């Protein structure tokens, strides 16, 4: 099953090549090869299958990075291989035999040094990063709440590495017991002298066999945390908060947060259904707030248009994808994320022996700033 799945995944992710790619290769025109690697090919030609990924990608920090730069990387052998292995995919697309949603983790993403690290330099020290979360309550005033965290991203070369990006300066191996890589039972950190400091989940000790360690352990890289680097499936709650804080939705409209959320969460069975519910917000103002409905007509119309954009970014019934389908590992609120190891594993060797991997909140996000109104 695991093998089968990984095989099928391979077909998906090298898809921008596909059967057409091989024809193009035979034709041999360089420009045509470029085309088959292009974002348009990937996102639009495989419209239904990758529609959710394409849509969220367009709204992500990587919207100008081509699909192939993360999914294929550069280099002739990968290019040729990807186009060849993409062939059977066309058939599975035609016969609708692919999975919904597409399963992750993607097994054949090129190693991060050949993709992410072409642009990002892990040895560069990033220092501390301030993250300001602005959220709105569902009351009449859409009461605003500001919550600020400072994340010591750190980084730097191995000798000096510290903070959150220490994991990639160091060589951190791990063993997960499940395909989703959520149930991490063992970690081994290569020290500079070459010896391994090991950490173990005491409850899972019996399942961590030397055999499994030898065959299944993985070296931690960017994607183990940033699995949602670019296909960020944000919830309606998050997206409405963002639109309110950016002034795209007027926060003086009574109950706009509540009404917007009501239209979009739980997920609708089609985009048309979502749009109809959003349009009905105009009626809500006409009946419940006639004065506002007249005086702030332009603001209401604009809010309705913005909410339709939120609907577009959250409604993917064809692929059975919602904002809960793919959870980010770069935190611990929605999925275990950092807590797959922190607070769960205990050192079984080295100077730390007997102590758990740190769970001290302050070591990962250390204080709350006061933001002036
Ligand atoms: C910045 C790098 C990057 C770019 C650019 C990128 N992807 Fe991805 N993609 C990823 C990562 C990372 C994953 C998740 C891997 C995992 O969880 O195993 C992923 C996963 C996917 C998945 C699997 C389903 C999912 O949501 O995890 C699909 C389908 C996909 N990408 C298609 C595309 C398409 C189509 C494009 C271009 C429109 C694209 N990708 C551009 C990095 C990228
Ligand atoms: C072709 C260049 C390129 C590649 C490849 C690339 N990135 Fe990026 N990445 C960028 C750029 C440019 C930005 C900044 C976008 C901005 O701020 O407008 C960025 C931003 C980010 C951010 C910060 C996002 C935020 O919310 O501020 C993260 C995290 C990130 N990239 C991770 C990754 C990971 C993980 C991969 C590999 C799967 C990857 N990147 C591959 C160019 C790239
Ligand atoms: C242990 C988990 C982890 C690993 C591994 C990891 N990161 Fe991060 N990274 C984070 C967290 C957490 C942040 C804080 C911001 C956030 O939540 O996105 C961050 C922030 C970033 C940022 C934004 C920094 C800034 O100053 O704006 C970039 C870019 C980034 N990471 C790229 C990478 C790349 C490239 C790799 C692989 C070489 C990588 N990260 C590996 C957890 C990780
Ligand atoms: C695969 C297991 C694993 C995962 C997942 C993981 N860590 Fe770690 N982390 C470790 C280990 C092991 C250490 C070293 C032992 C210690 O510091 O307790 C460590 C150390 C750290 C440190 C201290 C580094 C230093 O020395 O300055 C920070 C900060 C940290 N992790 C943050 C995070 C964050 C944030 C995430 C999630 C985005 C995360 N970790 C996910 C295993 C993990
Ligand atoms: C191993 C590192 C780590 C530890 C330990 C940790 N956190 Fe976090 N936490 C994170 C990261 C990374 C995020 C994502 C932050 C972001 O992207 O803004 C996060 C996010 C959060 C958020 C959500 C922020 C938001 O508004 O979305 C809360 C609340 C939180 N942490 C509370 C705690 C508390 C309380 C503790 C101590 C019991 C704790 N955390 C321990 C790494 C850690």
Tab-separated table of C-alpha atoms and ligand atoms in Angstrom, residues 131 133 147 149 151 330-333 338 342 358-361 364-365, ligand 5:
chain	number	residue	atom	x	y	z
A	131	UNK	CA	4.403	37.612	14.206
A	133	UNK	CA	-1.962	37.856	14.806
A	147	UNK	CA	-1.746	38.829	19.833
A	149	UNK	CA	4.659	36.530	19.364
A	151	UNK	CA	9.817	33.605	17.216
A	330	UNK	CA	5.238	24.740	11.513
A	331	UNK	CA	3.408	25.227	14.808
A	332	UNK	CA	1.300	23.063	17.138
A	333	UNK	CA	-2.200	24.489	17.158
A	338	UNK	CA	6.597	20.802	16.867
A	342	UNK	CA	8.991	18.457	21.892
A	358	UNK	CA	12.132	21.035	25.633
A	359	UNK	CA	8.507	22.107	26.005
A	360	UNK	CA	9.186	25.476	27.578
A	361	UNK	CA	6.875	27.911	25.732
A	364	UNK	CA	9.919	29.006	20.917
A	365	UNK	CA	7.902	32.235	21.228
B	5	LIG	C1	8.937	23.637	20.208
B	5	LIG	C2	8.508	24.986	20.057
B	5	LIG	C3	7.250	25.436	20.750
B	5	LIG	C4	6.904	25.216	22.058
B	5	LIG	C5	7.671	24.451	23.131
B	5	LIG	C6	5.636	25.885	22.263
B	5	LIG	N1	5.227	26.491	21.091
B	5	LIG	FE1	3.489	27.530	20.798
B	5	LIG	N2	3.942	27.772	18.830
B	5	LIG	C7	5.128	27.390	18.246
B	5	LIG	C8	5.115	27.822	16.851
B	5	LIG	C9	6.237	27.627	15.863
B	5	LIG	C10	3.868	28.463	16.631
B	5	LIG	C11	3.362	29.126	15.341
B	5	LIG	C12	3.592	30.606	15.491
B	5	LIG	C13	3.260	31.443	14.291
B	5	LIG	O1	3.430	31.028	13.159
B	5	LIG	O2	2.844	32.559	14.537
B	5	LIG	C14	3.143	28.406	17.913
B	5	LIG	C15	1.867	28.915	18.101
B	5	LIG	C16	1.246	28.996	19.329
B	5	LIG	C17	-0.063	29.573	19.537
B	5	LIG	C18	-0.994	30.110	18.462
B	5	LIG	C19	-0.661	31.439	17.982
B	5	LIG	C20	-1.754	31.927	17.073
B	5	LIG	O3	-2.335	32.941	17.409
B	5	LIG	O4	-2.027	31.275	16.072
B	5	LIG	C21	-0.325	29.487	20.877
B	5	LIG	C22	-1.576	29.960	21.592
B	5	LIG	C23	0.818	28.843	21.498
B	5	LIG	N3	1.755	28.557	20.527
B	5	LIG	C24	0.940	28.586	22.846
B	5	LIG	C25	1.958	27.841	23.433
B	5	LIG	C26	2.066	27.526	24.845
B	5	LIG	C27	1.075	27.996	25.909
B	5	LIG	C28	3.202	26.791	25.022
B	5	LIG	C29	3.772	26.192	26.317
B	5	LIG	C30	2.935	25.191	26.934
B	5	LIG	C31	3.796	26.620	23.715
B	5	LIG	N4	3.028	27.292	22.783
B	5	LIG	C32	4.963	25.914	23.472
B	5	LIG	C33	6.158	26.707	18.840
B	5	LIG	C34	6.197	26.253	20.143
